[in-house]
Backbone as JSON, one array per atom type, in Angstrom:
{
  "sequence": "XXXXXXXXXXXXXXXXXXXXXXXXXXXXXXXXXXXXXXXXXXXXXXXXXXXXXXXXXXXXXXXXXXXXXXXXXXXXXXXXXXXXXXXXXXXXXXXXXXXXXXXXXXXXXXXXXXXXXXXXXXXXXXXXXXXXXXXXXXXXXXXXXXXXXXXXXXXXXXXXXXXXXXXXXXXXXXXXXXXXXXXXXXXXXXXXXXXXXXXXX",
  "N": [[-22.94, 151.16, -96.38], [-25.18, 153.34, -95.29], [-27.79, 154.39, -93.22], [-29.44, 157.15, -92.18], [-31.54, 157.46, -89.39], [-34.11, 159.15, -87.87], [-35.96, 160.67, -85.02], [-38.86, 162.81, -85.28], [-41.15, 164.75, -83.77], [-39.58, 167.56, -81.79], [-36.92, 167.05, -82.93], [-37.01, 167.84, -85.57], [-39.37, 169.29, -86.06], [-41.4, 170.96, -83.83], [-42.91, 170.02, -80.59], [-46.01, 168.79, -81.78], [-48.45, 168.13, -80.08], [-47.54, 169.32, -77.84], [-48.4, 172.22, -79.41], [-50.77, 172.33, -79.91], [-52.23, 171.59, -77.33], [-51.61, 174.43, -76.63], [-52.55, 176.1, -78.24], [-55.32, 175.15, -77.56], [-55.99, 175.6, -75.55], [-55.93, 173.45, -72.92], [-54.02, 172.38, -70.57], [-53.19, 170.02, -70.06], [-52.93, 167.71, -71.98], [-49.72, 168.66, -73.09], [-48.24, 166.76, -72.03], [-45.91, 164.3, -73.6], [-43.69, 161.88, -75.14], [-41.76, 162.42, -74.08], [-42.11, 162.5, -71.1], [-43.61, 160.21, -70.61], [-43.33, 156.85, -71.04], [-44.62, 155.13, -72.17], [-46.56, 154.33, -75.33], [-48.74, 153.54, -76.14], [-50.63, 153.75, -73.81], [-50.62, 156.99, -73.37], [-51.07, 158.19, -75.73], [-54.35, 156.6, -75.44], [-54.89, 158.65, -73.65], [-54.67, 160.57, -74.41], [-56.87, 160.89, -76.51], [-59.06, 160.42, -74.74], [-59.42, 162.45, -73.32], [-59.72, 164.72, -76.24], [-62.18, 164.0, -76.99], [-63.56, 164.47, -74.37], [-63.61, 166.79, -74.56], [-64.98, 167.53, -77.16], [-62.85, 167.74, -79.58], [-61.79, 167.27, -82.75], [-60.29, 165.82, -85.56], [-59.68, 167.77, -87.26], [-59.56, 170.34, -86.08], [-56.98, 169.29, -84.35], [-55.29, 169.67, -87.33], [-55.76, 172.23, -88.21], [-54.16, 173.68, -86.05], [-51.6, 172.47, -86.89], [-51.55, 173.37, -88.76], [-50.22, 175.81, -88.71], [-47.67, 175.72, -87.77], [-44.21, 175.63, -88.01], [-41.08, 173.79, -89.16], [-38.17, 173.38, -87.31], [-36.08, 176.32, -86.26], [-33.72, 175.99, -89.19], [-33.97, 173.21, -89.76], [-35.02, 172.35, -91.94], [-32.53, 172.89, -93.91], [-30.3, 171.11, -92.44], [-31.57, 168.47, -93.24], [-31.79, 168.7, -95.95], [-28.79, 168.87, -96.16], [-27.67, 166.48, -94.91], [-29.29, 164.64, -96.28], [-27.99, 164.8, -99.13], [-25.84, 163.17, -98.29], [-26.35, 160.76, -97.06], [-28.82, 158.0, -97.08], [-31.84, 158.82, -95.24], [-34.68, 158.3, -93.22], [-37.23, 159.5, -91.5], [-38.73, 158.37, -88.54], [-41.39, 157.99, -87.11], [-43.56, 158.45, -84.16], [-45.67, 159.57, -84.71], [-48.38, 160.46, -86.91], [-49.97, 159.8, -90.12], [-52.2, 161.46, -90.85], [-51.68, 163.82, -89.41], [-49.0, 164.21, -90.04], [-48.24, 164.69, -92.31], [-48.57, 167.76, -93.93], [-46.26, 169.16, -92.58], [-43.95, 167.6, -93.96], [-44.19, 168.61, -95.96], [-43.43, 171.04, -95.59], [-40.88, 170.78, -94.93], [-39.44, 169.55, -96.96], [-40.37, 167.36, -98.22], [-39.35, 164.51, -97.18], [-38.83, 161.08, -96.62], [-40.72, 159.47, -94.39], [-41.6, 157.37, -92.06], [-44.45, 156.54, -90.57], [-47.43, 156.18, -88.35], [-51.44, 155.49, -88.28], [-54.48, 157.21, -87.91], [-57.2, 156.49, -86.78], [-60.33, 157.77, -87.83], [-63.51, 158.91, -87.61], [-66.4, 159.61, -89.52], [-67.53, 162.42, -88.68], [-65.35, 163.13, -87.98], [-64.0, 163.01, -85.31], [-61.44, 161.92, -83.79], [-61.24, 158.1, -83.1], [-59.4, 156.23, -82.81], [-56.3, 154.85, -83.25], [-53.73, 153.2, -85.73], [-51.2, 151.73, -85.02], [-48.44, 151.14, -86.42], [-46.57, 148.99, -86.25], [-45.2, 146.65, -83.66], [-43.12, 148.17, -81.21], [-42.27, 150.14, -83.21], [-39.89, 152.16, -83.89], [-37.29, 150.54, -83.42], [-38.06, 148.11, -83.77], [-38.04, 149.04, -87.29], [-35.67, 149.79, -87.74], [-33.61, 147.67, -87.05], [-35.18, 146.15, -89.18], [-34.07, 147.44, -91.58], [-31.32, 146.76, -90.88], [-31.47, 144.29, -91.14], [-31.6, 144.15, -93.97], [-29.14, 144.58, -95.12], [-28.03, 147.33, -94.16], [-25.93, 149.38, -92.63], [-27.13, 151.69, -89.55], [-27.63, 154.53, -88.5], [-29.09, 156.48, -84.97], [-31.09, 159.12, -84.08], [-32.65, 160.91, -81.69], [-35.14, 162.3, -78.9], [-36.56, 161.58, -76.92], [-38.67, 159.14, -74.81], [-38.83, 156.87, -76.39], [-37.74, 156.59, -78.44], [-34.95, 155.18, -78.04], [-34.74, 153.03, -77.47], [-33.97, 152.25, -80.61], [-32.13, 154.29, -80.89], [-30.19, 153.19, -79.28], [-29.61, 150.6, -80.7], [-28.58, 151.15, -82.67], [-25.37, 151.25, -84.88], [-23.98, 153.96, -84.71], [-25.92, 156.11, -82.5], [-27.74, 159.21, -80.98], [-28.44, 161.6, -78.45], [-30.81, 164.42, -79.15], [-31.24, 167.41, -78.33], [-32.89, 166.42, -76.02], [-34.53, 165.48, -72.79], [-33.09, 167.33, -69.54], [-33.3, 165.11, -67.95], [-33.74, 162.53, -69.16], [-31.35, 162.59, -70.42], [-29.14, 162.36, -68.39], [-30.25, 159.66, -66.99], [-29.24, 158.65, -69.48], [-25.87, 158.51, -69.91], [-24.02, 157.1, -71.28], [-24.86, 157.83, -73.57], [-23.85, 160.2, -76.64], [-25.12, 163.48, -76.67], [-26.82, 166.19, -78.24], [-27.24, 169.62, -78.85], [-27.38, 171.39, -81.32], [-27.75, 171.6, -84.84], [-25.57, 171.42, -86.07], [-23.61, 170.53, -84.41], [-25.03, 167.76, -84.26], [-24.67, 166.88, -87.44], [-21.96, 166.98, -87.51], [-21.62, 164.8, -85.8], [-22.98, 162.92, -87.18], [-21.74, 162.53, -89.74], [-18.98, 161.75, -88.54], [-19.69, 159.46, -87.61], [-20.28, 158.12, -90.05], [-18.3, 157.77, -91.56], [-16.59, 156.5, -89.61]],
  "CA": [[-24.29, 151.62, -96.69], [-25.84, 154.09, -94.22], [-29.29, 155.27, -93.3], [-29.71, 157.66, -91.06], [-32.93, 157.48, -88.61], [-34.46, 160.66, -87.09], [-37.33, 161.22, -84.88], [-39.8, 163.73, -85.72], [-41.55, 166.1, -83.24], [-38.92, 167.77, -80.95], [-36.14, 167.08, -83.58], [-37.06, 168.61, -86.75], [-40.53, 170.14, -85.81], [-41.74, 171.21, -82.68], [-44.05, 168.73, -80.61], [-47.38, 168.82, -82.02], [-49.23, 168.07, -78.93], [-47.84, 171.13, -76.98], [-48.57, 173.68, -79.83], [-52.29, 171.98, -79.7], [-52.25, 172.22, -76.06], [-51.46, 175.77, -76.01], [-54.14, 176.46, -79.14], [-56.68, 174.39, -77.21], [-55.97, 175.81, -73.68], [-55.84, 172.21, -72.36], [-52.79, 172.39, -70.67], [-52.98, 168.37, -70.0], [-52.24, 167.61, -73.78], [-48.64, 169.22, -73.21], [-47.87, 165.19, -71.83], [-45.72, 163.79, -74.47], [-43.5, 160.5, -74.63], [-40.79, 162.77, -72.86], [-42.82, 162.6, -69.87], [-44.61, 158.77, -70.69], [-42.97, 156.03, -72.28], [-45.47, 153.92, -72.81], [-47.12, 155.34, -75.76], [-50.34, 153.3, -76.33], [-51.21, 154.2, -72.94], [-50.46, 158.36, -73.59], [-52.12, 158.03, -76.83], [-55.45, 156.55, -75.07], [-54.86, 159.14, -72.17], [-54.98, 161.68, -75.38], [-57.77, 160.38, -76.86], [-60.04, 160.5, -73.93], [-59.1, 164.37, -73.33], [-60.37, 165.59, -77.17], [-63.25, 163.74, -76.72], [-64.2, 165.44, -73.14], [-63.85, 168.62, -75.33], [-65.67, 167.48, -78.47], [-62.25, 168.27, -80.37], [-61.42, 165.67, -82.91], [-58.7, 165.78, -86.89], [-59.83, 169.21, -87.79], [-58.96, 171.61, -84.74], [-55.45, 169.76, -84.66], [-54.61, 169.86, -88.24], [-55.65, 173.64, -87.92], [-52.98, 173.84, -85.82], [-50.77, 171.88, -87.49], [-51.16, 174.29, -90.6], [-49.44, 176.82, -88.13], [-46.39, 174.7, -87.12], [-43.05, 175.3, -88.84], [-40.24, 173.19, -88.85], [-37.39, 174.16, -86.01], [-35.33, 176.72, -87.7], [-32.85, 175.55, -89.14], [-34.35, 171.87, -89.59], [-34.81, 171.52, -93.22], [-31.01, 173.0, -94.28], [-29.7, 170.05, -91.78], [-32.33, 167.59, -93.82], [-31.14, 168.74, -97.44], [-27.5, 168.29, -96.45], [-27.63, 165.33, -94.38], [-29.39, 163.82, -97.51], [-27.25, 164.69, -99.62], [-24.67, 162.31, -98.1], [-27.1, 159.65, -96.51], [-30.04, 158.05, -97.13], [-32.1, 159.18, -94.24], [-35.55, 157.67, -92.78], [-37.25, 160.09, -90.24], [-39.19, 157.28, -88.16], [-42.17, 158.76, -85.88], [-45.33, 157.4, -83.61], [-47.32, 160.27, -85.08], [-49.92, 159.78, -87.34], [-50.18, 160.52, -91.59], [-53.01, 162.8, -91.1], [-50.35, 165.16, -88.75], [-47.36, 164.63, -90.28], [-48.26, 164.85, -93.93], [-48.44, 169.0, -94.15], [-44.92, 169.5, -91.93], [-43.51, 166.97, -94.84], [-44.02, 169.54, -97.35], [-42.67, 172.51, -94.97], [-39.11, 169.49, -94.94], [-38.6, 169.1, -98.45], [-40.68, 165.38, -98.65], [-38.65, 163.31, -96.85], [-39.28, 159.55, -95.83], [-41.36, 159.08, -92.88], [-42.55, 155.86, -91.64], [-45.44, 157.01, -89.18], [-49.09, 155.27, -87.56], [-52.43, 156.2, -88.91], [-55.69, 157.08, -87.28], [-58.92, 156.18, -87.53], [-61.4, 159.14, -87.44], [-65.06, 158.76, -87.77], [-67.04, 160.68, -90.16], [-67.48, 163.7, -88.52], [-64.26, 164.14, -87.76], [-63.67, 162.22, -84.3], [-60.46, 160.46, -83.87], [-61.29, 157.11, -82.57], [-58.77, 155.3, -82.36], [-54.85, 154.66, -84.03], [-53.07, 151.7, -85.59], [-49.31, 151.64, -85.46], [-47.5, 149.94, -88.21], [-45.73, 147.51, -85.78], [-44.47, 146.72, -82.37], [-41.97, 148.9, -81.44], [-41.94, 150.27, -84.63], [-38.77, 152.55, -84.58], [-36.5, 149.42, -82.99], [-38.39, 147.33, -85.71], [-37.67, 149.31, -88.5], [-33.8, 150.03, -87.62], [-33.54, 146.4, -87.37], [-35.32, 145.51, -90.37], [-32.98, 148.34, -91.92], [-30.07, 146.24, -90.67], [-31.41, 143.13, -92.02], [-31.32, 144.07, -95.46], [-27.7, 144.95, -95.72], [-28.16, 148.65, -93.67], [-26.24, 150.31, -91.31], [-28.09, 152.45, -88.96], [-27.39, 155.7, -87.28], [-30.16, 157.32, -85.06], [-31.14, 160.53, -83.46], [-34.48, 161.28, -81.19], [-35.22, 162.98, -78.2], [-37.51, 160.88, -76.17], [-38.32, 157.54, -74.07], [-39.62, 156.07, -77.61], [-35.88, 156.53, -79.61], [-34.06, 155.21, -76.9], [-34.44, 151.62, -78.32], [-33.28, 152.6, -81.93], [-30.5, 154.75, -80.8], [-28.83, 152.06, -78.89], [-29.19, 149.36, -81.46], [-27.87, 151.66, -84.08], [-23.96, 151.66, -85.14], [-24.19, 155.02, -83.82], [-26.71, 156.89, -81.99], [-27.43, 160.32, -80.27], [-29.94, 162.2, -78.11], [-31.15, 165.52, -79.48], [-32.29, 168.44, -77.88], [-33.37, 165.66, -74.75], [-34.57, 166.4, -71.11], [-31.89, 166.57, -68.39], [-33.51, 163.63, -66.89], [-32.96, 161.45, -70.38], [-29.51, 162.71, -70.52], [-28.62, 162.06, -66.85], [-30.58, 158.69, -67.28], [-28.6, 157.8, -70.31], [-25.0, 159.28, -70.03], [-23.5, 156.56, -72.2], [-25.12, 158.84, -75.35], [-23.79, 161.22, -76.96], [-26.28, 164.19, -76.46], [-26.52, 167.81, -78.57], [-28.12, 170.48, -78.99], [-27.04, 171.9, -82.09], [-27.83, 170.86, -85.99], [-24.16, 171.15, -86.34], [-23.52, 169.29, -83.59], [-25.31, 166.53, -84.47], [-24.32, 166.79, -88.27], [-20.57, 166.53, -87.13], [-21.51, 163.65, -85.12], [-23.53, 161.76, -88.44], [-20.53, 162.51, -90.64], [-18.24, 161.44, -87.93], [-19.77, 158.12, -87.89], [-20.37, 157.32, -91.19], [-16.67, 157.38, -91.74], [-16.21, 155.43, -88.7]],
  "C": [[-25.0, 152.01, -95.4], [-27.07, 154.28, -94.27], [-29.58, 155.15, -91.8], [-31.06, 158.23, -90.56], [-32.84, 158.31, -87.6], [-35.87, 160.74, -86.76], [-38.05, 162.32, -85.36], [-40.09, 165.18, -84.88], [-40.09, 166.34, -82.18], [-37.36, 168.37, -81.73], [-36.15, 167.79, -84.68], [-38.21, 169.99, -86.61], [-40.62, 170.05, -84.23], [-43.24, 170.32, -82.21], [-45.65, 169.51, -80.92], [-48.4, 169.05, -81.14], [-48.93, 168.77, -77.79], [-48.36, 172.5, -77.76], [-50.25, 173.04, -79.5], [-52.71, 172.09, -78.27], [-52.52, 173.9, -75.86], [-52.11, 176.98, -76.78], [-55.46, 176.19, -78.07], [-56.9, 174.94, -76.03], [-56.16, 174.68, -72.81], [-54.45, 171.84, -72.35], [-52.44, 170.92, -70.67], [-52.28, 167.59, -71.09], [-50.64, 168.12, -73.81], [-47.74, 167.81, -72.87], [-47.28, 164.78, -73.6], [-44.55, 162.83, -74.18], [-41.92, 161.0, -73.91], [-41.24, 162.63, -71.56], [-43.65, 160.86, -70.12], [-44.15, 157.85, -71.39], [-43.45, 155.15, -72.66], [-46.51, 154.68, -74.08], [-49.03, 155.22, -76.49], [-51.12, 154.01, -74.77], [-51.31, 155.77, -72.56], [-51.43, 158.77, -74.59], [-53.84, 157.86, -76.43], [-56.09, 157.79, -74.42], [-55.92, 160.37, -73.07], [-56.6, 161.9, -75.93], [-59.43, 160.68, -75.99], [-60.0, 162.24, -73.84], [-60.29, 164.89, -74.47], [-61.71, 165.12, -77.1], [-64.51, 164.43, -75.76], [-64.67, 166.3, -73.67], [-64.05, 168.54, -76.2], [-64.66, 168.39, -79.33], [-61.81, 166.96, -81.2], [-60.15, 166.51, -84.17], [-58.85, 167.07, -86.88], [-59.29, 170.08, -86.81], [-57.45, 171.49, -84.84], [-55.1, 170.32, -85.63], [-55.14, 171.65, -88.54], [-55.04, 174.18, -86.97], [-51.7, 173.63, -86.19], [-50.01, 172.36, -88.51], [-50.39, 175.37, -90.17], [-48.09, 176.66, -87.68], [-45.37, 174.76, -88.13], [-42.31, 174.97, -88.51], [-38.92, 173.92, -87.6], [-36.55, 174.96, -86.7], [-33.81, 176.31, -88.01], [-32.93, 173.23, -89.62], [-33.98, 171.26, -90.87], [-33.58, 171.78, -94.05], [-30.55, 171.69, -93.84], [-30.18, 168.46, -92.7], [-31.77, 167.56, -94.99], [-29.93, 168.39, -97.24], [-27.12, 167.13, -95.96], [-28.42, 164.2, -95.66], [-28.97, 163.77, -98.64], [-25.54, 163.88, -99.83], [-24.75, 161.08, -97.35], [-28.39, 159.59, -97.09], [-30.8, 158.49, -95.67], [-34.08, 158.96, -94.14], [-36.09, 158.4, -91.47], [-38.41, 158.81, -90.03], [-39.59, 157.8, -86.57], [-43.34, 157.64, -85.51], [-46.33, 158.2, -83.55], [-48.37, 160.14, -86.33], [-49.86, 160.58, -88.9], [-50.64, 161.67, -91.5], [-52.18, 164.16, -90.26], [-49.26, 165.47, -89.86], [-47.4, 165.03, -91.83], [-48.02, 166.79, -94.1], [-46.82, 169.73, -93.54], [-43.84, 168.68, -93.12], [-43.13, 168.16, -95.71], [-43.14, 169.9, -96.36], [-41.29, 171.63, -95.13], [-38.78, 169.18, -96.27], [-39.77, 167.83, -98.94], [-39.79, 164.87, -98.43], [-39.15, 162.19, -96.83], [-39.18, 159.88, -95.04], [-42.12, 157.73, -92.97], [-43.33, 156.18, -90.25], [-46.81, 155.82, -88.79], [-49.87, 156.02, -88.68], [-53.56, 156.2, -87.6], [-56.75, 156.98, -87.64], [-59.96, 157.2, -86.64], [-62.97, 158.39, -88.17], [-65.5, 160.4, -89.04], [-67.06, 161.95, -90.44], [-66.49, 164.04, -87.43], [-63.49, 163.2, -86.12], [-62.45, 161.49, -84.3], [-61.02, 159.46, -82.65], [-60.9, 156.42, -82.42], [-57.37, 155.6, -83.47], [-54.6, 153.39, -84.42], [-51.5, 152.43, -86.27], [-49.52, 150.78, -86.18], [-47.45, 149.0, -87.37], [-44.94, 147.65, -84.54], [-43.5, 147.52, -82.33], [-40.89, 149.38, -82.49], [-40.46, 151.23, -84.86], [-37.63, 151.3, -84.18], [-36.99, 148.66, -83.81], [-38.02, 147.84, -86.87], [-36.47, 149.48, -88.28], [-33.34, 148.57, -87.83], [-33.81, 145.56, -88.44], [-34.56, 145.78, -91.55], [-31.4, 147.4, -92.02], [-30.35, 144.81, -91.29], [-30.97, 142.63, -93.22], [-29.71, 144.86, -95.88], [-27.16, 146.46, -94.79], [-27.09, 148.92, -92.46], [-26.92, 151.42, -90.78], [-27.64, 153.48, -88.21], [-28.96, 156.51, -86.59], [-30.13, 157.91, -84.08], [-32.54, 160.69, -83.1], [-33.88, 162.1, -79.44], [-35.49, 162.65, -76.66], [-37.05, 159.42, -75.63], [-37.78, 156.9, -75.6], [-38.04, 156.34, -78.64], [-35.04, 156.17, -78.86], [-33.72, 153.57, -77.49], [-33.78, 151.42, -79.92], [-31.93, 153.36, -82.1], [-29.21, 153.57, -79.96], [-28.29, 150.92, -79.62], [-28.51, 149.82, -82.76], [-26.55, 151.63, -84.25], [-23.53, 152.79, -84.35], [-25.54, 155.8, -83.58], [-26.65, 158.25, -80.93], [-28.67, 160.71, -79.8], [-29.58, 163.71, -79.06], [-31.9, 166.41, -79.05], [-33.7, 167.61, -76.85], [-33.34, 166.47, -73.88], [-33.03, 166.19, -70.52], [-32.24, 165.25, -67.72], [-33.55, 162.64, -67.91], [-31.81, 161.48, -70.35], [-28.93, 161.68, -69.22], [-29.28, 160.55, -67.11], [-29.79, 157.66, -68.29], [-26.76, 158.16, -70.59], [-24.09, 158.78, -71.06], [-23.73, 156.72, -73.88], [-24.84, 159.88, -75.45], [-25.28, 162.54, -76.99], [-25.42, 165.5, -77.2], [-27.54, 168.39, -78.81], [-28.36, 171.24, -80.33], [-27.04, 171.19, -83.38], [-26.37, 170.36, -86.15], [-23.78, 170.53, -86.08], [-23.29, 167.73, -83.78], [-24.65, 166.03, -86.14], [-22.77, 165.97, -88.2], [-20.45, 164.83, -86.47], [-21.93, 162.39, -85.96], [-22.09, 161.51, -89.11], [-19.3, 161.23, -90.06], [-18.39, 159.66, -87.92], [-19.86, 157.11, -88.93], [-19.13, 156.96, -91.77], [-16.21, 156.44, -90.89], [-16.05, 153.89, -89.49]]
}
């Protein structure tokens, strides 16, 4: 019994917080947990930024509504669930990720939420749970699960190693080179070959 765990921005969709960056003209916002692995402290960094620039939910998710999956994303999604259960498992936020869902079919995502004010302000986030993708792979494995998983970033680095198998995806050279003991690809196929490959394992 498999279930295969997949980050979000980078992997399926493209990161959020560079297309909003490069909407917003605030190149600063292009910081994401490839570049920061701490992610309450990126998140705050974030936080303080839209504020400066009286941008709060609305501006992103009017970017957001412009954002289509990588091409090629949701074919890899339909057939990879057709032969796994599969759990994409992000540290972005309902009010983001909910409209890129549709554009994916409706998969399972286990994401954060934020807390916006009234008129619109995000003020703050609450994650689910400590190192919520290494918590949920684990809790995954508790209940009977094996785990395969696939991300990009600092923040999947703990879930791909504790998984049966794990892989980077479409990572920096300085994750790769940092982690050489992971398989790394670039390619849906790629990686497909490499799910398959393990679930038979």
């Amino acid at each position: 019994m498999v279930i295969t765990c997949l980050d979000l921005e980078g992997v399926l969709v493209p990161e959020i917080w560079i297309a909003f960056a490069e909407a917003s003209g605030i190149p600063e916002l292009k910081r994401t947990t490839r570049d920061e692995p701490d992610y309450d402290k990126l998140m705050k960094w974030r936080l303080g930024i839209l504020k400066e620039h009286g941008l709060g939910l609305k501006e992103i998710q009017e970017t957001i509504a412009k954002i289509d999956p990588i091409p090629g994303a949701k074919e890899f999604l339909d057939e990879l669930r057709s032969i796994c259960q599969v759990i994409i498992i992000s540290d972005t936020f309902t009010q983001f990720a909910t409209p890129l869902m549709e554009k994916l079919g409706w998969p399972t995502i286990f994401c954060n939420s934020l807390e916006v004010a009234p008129d619109g302000e995000i003020t703050g986030f609450k994650m689910r749970c400590e190192q919520s993708k290494l918590t949920t792979v684990r809790a995954l494995q508790s209940i009977g699960y094996e785990t395969i998983a696939s991300g990009d970033s600092h923040n999947d680095l703990a879930m791909i190693k504790a998984s049966k198998a794990g892989f980077l995806f479409k990572s920096t050279e300085q994750i790769k080179a940092d982690h050489p003991e992971l398989p790394a690809y670039e390619t849906y196929d790629e990686l497909m070959a490499a799910i398959k490959h393990a679930i038979r394992a």
